[in-house]
Short mmCIF file of C-alpha atoms and ligand atoms in Angstrom, two decimals:
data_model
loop_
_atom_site.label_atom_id
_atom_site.label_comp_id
_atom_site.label_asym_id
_atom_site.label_seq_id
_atom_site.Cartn_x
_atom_site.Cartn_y
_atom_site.Cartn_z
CA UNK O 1 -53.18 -179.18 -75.77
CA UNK O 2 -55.00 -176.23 -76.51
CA UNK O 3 -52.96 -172.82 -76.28
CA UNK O 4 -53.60 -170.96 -73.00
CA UNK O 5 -55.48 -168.10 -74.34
CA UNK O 6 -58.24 -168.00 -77.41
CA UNK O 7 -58.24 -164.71 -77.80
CA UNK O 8 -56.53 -161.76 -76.09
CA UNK O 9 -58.94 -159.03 -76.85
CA UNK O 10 -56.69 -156.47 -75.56
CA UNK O 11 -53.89 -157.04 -77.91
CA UNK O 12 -56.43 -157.35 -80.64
CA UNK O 13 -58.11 -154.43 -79.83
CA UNK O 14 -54.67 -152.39 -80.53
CA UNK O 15 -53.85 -154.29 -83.41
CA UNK O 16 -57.31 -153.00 -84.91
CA UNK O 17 -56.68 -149.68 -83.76
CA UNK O 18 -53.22 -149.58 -85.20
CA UNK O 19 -54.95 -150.58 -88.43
CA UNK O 20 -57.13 -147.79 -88.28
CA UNK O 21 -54.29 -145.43 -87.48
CA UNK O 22 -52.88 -146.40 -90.36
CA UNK O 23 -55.52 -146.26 -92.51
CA UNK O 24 -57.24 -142.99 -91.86
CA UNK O 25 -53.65 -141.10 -90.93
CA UNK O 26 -50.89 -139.74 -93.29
CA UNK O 27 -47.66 -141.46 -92.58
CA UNK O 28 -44.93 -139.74 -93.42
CA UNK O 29 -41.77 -140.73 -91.44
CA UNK O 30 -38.88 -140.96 -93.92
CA UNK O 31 -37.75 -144.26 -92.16
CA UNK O 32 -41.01 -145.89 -92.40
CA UNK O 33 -43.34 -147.53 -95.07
CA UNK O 34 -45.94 -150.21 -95.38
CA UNK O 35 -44.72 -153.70 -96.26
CA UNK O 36 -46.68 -156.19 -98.49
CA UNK O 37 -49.02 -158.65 -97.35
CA UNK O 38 -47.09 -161.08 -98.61
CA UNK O 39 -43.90 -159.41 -96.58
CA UNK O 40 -46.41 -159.16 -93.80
CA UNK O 41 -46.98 -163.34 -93.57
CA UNK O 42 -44.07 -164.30 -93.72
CA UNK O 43 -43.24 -162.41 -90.68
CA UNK O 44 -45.69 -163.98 -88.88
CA UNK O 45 -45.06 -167.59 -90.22
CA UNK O 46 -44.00 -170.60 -88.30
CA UNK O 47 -40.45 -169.62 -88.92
CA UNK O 48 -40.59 -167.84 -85.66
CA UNK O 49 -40.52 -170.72 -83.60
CA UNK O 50 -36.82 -172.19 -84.95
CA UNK O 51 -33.58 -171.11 -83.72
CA UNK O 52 -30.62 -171.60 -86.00
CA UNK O 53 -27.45 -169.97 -84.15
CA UNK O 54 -25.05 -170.29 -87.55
CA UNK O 55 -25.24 -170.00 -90.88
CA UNK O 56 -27.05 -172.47 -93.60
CA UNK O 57 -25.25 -176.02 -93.35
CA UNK O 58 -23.36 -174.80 -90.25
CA UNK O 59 -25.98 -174.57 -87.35
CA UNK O 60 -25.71 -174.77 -83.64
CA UNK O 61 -29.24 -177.20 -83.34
CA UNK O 62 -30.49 -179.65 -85.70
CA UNK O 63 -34.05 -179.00 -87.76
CA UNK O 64 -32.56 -176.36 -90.17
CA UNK O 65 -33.04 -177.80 -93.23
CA UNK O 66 -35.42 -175.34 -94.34
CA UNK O 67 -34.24 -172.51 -92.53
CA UNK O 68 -31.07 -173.04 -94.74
CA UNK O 69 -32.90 -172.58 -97.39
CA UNK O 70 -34.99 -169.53 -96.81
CA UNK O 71 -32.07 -167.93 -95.67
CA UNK O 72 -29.85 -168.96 -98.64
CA UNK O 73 -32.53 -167.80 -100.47
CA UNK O 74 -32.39 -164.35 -98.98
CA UNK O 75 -28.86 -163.86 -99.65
CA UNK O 76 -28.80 -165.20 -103.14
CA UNK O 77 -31.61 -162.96 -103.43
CA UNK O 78 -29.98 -159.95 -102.17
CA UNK O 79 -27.01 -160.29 -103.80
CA UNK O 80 -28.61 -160.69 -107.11
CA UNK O 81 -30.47 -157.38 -106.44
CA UNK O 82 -27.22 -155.41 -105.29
CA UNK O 83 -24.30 -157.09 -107.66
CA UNK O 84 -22.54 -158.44 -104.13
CA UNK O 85 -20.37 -160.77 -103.36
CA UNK O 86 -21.45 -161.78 -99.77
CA UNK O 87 -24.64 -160.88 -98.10
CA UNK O 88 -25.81 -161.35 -94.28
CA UNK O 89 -29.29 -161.34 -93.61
CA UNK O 90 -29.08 -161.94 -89.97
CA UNK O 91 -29.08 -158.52 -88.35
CA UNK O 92 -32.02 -157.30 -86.23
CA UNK O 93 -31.45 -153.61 -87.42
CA UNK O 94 -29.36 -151.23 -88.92
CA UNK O 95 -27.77 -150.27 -85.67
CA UNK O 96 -26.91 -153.82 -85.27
CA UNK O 97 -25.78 -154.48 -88.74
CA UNK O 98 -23.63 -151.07 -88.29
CA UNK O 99 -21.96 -152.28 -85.03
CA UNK O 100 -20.71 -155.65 -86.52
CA UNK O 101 -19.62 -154.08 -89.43
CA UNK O 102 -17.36 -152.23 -87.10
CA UNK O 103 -16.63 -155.08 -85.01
CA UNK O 104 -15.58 -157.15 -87.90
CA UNK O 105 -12.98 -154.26 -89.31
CA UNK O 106 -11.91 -152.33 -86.00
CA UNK O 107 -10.35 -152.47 -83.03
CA UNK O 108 -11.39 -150.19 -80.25
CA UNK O 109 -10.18 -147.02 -80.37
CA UNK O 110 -9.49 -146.82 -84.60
CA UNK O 111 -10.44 -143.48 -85.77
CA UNK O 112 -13.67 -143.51 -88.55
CA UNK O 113 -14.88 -140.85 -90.54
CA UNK O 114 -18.55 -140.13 -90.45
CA UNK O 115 -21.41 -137.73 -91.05
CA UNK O 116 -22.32 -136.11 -87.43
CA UNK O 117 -25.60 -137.02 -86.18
CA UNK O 118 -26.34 -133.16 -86.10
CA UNK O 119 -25.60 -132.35 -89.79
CA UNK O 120 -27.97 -136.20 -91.12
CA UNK O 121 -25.76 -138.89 -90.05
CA UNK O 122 -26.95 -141.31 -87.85
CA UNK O 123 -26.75 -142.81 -83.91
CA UNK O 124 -24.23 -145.59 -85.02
CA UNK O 125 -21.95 -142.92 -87.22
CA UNK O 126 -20.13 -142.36 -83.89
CA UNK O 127 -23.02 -140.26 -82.16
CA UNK O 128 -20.81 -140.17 -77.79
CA UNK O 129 -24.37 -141.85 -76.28
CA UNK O 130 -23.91 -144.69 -78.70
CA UNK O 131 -21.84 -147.61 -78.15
CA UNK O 132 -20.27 -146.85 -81.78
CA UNK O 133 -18.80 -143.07 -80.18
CA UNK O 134 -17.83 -144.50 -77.29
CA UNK O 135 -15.81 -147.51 -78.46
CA UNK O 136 -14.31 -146.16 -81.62
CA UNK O 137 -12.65 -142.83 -82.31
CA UNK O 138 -14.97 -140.83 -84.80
CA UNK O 139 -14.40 -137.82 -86.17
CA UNK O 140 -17.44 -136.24 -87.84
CA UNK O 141 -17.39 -134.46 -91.07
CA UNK O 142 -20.47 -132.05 -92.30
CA UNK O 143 -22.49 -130.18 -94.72
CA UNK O 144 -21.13 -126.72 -96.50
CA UNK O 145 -22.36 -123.62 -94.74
CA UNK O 146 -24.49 -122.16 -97.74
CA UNK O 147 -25.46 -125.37 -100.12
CA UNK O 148 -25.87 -127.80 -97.23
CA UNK O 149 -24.83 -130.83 -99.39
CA UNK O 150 -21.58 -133.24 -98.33
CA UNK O 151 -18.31 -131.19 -99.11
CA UNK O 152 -16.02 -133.67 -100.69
CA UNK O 153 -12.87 -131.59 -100.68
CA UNK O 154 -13.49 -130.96 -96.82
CA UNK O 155 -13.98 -134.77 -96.22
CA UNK O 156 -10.87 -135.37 -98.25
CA UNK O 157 -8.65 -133.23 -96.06
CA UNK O 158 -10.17 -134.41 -92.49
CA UNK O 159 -9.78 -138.07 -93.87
CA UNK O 160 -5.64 -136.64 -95.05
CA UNK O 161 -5.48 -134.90 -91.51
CA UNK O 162 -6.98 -138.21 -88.99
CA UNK O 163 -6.00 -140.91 -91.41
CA UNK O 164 -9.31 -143.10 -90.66
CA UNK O 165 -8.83 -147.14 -91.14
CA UNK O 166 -13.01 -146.68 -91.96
CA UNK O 167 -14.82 -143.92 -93.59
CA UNK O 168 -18.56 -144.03 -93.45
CA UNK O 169 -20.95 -142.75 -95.79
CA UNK O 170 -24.71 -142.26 -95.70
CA UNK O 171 -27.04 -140.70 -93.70
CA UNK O 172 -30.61 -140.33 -92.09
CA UNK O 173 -31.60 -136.65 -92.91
CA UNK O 174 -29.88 -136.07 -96.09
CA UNK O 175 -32.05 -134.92 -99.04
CA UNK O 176 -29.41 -135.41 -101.79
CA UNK O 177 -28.00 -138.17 -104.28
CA UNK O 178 -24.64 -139.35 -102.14
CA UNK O 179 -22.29 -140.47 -105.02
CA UNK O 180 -20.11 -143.62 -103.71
CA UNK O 181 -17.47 -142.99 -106.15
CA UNK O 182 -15.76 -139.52 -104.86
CA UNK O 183 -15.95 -141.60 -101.50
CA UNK O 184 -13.90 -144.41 -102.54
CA UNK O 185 -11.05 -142.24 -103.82
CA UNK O 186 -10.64 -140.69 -100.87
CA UNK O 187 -10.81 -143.79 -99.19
CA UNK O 188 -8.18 -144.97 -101.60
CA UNK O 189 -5.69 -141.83 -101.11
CA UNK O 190 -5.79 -142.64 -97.00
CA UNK O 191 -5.95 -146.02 -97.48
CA UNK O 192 -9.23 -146.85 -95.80
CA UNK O 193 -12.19 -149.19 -95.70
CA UNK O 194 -15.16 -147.84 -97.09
CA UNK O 195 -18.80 -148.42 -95.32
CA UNK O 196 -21.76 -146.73 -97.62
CA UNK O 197 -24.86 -147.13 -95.07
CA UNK O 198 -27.60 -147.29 -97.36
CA UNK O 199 -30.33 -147.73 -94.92
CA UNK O 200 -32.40 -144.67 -95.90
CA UNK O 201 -31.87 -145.39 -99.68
CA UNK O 202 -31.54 -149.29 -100.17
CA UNK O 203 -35.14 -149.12 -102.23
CA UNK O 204 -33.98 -146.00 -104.37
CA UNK O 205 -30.79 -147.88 -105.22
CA UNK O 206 -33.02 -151.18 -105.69
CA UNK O 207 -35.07 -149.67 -108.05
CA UNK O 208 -32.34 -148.03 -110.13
CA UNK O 209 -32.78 -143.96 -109.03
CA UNK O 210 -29.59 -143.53 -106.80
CA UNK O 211 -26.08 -144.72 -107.81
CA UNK O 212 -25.19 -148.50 -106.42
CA UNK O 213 -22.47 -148.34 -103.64
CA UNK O 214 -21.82 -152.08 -103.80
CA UNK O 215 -18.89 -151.89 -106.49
CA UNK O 216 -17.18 -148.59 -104.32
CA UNK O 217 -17.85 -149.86 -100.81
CA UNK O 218 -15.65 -152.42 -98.67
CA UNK O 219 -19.54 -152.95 -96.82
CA UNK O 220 -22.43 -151.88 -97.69
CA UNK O 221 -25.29 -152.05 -94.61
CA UNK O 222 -28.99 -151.21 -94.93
CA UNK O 223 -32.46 -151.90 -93.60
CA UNK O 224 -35.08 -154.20 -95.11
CA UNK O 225 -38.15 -151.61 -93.76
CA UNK O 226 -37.67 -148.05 -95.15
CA UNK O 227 -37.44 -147.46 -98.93
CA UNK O 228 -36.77 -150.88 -99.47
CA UNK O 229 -40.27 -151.89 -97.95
CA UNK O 230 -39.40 -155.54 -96.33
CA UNK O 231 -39.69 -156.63 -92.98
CA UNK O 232 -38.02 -154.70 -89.96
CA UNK O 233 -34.15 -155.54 -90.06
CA UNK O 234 -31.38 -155.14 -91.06
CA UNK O 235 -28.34 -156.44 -93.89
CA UNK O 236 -24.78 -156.16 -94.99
CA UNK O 237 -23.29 -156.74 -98.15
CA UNK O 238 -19.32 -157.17 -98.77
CA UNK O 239 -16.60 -158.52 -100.51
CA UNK O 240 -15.66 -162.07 -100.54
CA UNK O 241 -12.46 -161.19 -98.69
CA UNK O 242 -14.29 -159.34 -95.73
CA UNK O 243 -17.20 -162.34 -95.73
CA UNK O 244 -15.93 -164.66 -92.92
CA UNK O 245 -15.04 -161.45 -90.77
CA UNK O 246 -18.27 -159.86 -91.11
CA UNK O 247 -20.34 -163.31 -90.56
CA UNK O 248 -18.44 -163.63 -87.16
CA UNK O 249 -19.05 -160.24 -85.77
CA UNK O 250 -22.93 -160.91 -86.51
CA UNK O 251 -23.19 -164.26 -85.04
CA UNK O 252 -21.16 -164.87 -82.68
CA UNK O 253 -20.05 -161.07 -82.52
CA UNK O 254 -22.99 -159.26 -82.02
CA UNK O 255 -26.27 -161.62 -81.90
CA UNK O 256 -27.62 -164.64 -80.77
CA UNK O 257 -30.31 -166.84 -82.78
CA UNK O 258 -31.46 -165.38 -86.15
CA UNK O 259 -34.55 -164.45 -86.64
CA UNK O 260 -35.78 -166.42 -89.76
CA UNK O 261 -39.27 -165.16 -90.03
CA UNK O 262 -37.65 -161.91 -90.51
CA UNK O 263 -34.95 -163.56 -93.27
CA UNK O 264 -38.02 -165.34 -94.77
CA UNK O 265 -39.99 -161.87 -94.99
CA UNK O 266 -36.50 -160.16 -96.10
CA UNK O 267 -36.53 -163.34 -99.09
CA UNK O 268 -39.77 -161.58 -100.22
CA UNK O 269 -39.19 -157.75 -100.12
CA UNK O 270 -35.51 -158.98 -102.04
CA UNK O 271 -37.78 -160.29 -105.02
CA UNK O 272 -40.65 -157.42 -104.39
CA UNK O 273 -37.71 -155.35 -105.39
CA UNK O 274 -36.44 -156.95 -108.29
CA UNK O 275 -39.97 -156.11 -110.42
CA UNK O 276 -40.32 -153.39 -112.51
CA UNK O 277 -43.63 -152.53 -110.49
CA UNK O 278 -40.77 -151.95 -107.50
CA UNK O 279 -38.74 -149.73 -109.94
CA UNK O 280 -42.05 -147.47 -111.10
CA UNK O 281 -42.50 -147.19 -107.20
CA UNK O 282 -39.21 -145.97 -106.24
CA UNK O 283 -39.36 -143.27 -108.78
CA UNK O 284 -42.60 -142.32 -108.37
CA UNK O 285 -41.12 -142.09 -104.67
CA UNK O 286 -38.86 -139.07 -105.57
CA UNK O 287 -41.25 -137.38 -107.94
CA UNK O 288 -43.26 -137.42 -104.84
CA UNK O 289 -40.47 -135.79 -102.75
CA UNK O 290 -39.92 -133.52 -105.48
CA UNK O 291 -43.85 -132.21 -105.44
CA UNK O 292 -44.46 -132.09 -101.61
CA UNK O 293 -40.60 -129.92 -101.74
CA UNK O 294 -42.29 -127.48 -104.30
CA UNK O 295 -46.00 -127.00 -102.63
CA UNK O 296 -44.21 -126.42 -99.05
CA UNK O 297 -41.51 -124.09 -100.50
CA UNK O 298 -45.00 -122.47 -102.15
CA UNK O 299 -46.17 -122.53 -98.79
CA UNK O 300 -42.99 -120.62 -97.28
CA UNK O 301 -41.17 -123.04 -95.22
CA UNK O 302 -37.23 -123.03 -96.55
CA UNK O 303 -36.08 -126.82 -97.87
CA UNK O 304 -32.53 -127.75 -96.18
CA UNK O 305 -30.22 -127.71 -99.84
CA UNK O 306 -32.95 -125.85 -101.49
CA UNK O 307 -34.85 -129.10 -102.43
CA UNK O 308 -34.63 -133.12 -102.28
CA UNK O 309 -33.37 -135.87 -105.14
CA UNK O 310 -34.50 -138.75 -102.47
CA UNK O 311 -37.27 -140.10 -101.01
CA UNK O 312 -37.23 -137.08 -98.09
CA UNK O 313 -37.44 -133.59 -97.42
CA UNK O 314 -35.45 -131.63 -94.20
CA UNK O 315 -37.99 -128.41 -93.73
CA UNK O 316 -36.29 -125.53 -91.55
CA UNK O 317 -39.37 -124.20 -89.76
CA UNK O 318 -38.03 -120.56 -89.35
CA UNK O 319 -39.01 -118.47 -92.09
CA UNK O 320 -42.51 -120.17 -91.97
CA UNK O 321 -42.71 -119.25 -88.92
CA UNK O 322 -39.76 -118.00 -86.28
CA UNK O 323 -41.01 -119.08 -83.27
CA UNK O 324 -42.81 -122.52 -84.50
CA UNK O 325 -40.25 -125.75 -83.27
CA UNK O 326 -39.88 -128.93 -84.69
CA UNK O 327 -41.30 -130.06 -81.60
CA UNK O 328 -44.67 -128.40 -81.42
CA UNK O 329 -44.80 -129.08 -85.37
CA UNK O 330 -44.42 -132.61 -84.80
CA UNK O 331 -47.26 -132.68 -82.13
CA UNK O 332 -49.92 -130.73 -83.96
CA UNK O 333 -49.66 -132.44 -86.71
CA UNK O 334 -50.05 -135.48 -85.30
CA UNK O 335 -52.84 -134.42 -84.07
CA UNK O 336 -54.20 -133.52 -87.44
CA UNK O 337 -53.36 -137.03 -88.80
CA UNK O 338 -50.00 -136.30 -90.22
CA UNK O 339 -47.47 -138.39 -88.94
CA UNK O 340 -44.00 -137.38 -89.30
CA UNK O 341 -40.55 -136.37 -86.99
CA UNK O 342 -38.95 -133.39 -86.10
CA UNK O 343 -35.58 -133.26 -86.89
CA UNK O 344 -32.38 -130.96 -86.47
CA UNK O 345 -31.22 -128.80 -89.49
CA UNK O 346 -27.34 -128.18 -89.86
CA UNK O 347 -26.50 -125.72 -87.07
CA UNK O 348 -29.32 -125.83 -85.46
CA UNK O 349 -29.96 -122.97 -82.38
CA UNK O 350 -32.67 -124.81 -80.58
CA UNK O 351 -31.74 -128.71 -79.09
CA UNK O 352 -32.37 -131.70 -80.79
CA UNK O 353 -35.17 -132.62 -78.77
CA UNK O 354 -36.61 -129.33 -79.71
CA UNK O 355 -35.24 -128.43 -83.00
CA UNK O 356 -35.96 -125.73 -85.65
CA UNK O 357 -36.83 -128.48 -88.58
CA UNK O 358 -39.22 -131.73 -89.50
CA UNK O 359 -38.33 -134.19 -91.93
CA UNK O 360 -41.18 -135.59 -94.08
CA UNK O 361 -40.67 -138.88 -96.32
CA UNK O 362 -42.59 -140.37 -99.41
CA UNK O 363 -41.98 -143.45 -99.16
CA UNK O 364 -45.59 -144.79 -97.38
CA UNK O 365 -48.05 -142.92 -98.88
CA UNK O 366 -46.03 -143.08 -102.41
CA UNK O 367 -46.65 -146.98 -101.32
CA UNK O 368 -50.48 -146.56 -101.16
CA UNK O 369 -50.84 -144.91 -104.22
CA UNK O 370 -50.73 -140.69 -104.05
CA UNK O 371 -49.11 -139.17 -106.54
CA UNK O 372 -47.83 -135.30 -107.43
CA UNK O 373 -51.84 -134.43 -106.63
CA UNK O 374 -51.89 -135.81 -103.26
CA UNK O 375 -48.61 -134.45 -102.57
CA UNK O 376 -49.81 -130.83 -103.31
CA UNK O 377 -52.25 -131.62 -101.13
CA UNK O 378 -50.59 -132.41 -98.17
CA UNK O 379 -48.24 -129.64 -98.21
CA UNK O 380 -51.51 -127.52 -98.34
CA UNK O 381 -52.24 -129.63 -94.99
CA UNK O 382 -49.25 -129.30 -93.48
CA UNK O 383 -49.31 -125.40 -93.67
CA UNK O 384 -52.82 -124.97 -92.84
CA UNK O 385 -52.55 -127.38 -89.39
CA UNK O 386 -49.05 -124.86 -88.76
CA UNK O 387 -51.24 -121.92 -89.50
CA UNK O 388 -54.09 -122.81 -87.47
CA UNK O 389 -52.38 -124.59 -84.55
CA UNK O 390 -53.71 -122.77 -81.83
CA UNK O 391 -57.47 -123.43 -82.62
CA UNK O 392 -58.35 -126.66 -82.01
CA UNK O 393 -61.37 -126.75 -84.28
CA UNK O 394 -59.68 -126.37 -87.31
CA UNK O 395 -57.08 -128.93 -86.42
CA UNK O 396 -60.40 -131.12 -86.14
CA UNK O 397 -61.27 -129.78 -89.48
CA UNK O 398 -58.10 -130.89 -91.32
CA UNK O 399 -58.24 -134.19 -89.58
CA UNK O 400 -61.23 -134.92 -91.50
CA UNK O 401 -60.18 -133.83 -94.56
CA UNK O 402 -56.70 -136.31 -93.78
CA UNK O 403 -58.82 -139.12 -93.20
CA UNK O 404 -60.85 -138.48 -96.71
CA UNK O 405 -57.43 -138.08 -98.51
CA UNK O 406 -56.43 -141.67 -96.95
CA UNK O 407 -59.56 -143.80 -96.59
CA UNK O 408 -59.81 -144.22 -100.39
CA UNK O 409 -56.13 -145.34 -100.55
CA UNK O 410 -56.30 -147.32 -97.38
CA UNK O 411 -52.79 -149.29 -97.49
CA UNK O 412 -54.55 -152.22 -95.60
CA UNK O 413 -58.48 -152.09 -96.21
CA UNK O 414 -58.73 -155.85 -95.56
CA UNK O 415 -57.48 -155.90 -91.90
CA UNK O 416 -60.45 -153.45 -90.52
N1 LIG U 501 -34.79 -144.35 -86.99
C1 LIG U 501 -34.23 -144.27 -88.30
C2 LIG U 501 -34.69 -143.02 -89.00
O1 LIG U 501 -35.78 -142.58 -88.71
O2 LIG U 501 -33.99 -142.49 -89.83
C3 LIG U 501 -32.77 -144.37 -88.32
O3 LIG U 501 -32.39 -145.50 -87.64
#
């Protein structure tokens, strides 16, 4: 039979326009980056159309022999990368892999340690409008008052003080090296698990620039899409003792069928990462962070913690410009071609759908090929589009001279 519809020129038309948006734009959301063609068909191979409720050699419907193997593949792959024991491939997303990580080692109402949303942590660290606040009893620690870095001896006594059964490390809006080891002693003195969510660094740690969490951590959780430049999705890694726990909070717990073009295009990113091409990207990832931090500090916007040792930067707007918000930021400078989030800083006066700060990541452009030039470059951009936001020719100006920085390093030329 032939299929219903030859071509839907509507779809299509986005598609190319998303192209060109990405193309001609700078993208520089911490979270996001530009996966491989190679990620990129796998995703949309004919491993979509299988469902495989299970795991490999214990599946719901018949047909799986080569799921199996993709996804054992995957999680051999994965674990070879990290040093794990165990690895699950199967959740959708962070949020997801976050929630059956808690499933698996809580019961509803257990008290958790985490980094409050407001200070870098994220939705699922026990944010009250997520289901991970609501269900479990979290008690958020945060950054020091003048560095603005994760104040070990403070986590140590509100972990002594609550006695957590889970502490969670790892953040979303956290510029600085989070060392697993202080965490795990503390952990160990309250007799805790230990959860190091690694979504915002998996490709850092991959490629050898941030300390591995695997050996410290109970669980480690992550996503395949940000630094770590796979498919969207999510993982977990754990000890052999916690395996059989965690795989039953994912499936059955917390998900239906897997989605195995997403494991096959996770199999790919998990050997992407094991080259030493992936390891001369990551760093050249945080020299990147390191440059942009330097030209916007030249610039005079303040860097949360004075700088960045990751892939990101948190910029507090303020002494740039005191009455400029992360919110009108964010717009304008999407409208000049630079894509990127606004974001609370610690303490924050203004809300968080306003905020005083953006956050600006390396990982996507690092991806297409800028280096400590380009980076200069763009935090010449950025301050020039702030400068000039109120005159809407020279925002047209500087999306010109965006799209001349970016057509020559056009991450997918091919797709026009
Ligand atoms: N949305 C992701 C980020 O931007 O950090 C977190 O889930």
């Amino acid at each position: 039979m032939p299929w219903p519809i030859l071509n839907d020129s509507e779809t299509e038309r986005l598609t190319r326009a998303e192209v060109e948006r990405q193309n001609t734009a700078l993208q520089l959301i911490a979270s996001e980056n530009f996966a491989s063609p190679a990620v990129m068909a796998a995703t949309g191979s004919v491993f979509t159309n299988k469902y495989s409720e299970g795991y490999p050699g214990r599946r719901y419907y018949g047909g799986n022999q080569i799921v199996d193997q993709v996804e054992d593949l995957a999680r051999q792959r994965v674990c070879a990368l990290f040093g794990a024991d165990h690895a699950n491939v199967q959740p959708h997303s962070g949020a997801n892999a976050n929630m059956a990580v808690y499933q698996a080692l809580l019961d509803p109402g257990d008290t958790v340690l985490g980094l409050s949303l407001d200070h870098g942590g994220h939705l699922t660290h026990g944010s009250p409008v997520n289901a991970s606040g609501m269900m479990y009893n979290f008690i958020g620690y945060r950054v020091g008052d003048s560095d603005e870095r994760l104040q070990m001896d403070e986590i140590a006594d509100l972990a002594a003080e609550h006695r957590p059964k889970l502490i969670v490390a790892g953040a979303t809006a956290y510029p600085r090296i989070i060392e697993p080891e202080p965490f795990r002693k503390i952990a160990d003195e309250v007799g805790a698990l230990l959860l190091f969510d690694a979504a915002h660094i998996a490709g850092l740690i991959a490629g050898g620039l941030h300390p591995n969490p695997v050996p410290y951590s109970d669980v480690v959780t992550f996503t395949t899409h940000k630094t770590m430049r796979g498919p969207r999705g999510g993982c977990i890694l754990c000890t052999d003792d916690l395996a059989a726990a965690i795989d039953k909070a994912v499936f059955p717990g917390q998900q239906g069928g897997p989605q195995e073009h997403a494991i096959a295009a996770k199999a790919v990113a998990f050997a992407e990462a094991a080259t030493d091409e992936f390891r001369t990207y990551a760093a050249q990832v945080v020299s990147n962070a390191a440059a942009l931090a330097e030209s916007l500090a030249a610039e005079g916007f303040r860097l949360v913690s004075g700088g960045t040792d990751n892939h990101l930067l948190l910029v507090d707007l303020r002494p740039f410009d005191e009455d400029l918000s992360g919110k009108e930021a964010q717009t304008v400078l999407d409208e000049a071609g630079i894509t990127l989030n606004r974001n609370s800083i610690p303490d924050d006066p203004r809300s968080p759908f306003v905020t005083s700060g953006i956050r600006i990541g390396t990982p996507a452009v690092t991806t297409q090929g800028m280096k400590e030039p380009e980076m200069a470059e763009i935090g010449r951009l950025i301050a020039a589009t702030l400068r000039n936001r109120t005159d809407e020719a020279a925002i047209k100006g500087i999306r010109n001279e965006v799209r001349q920085l970016c057509t020559p390093l056009a991450p997918y030329p091919d797709l026009v």
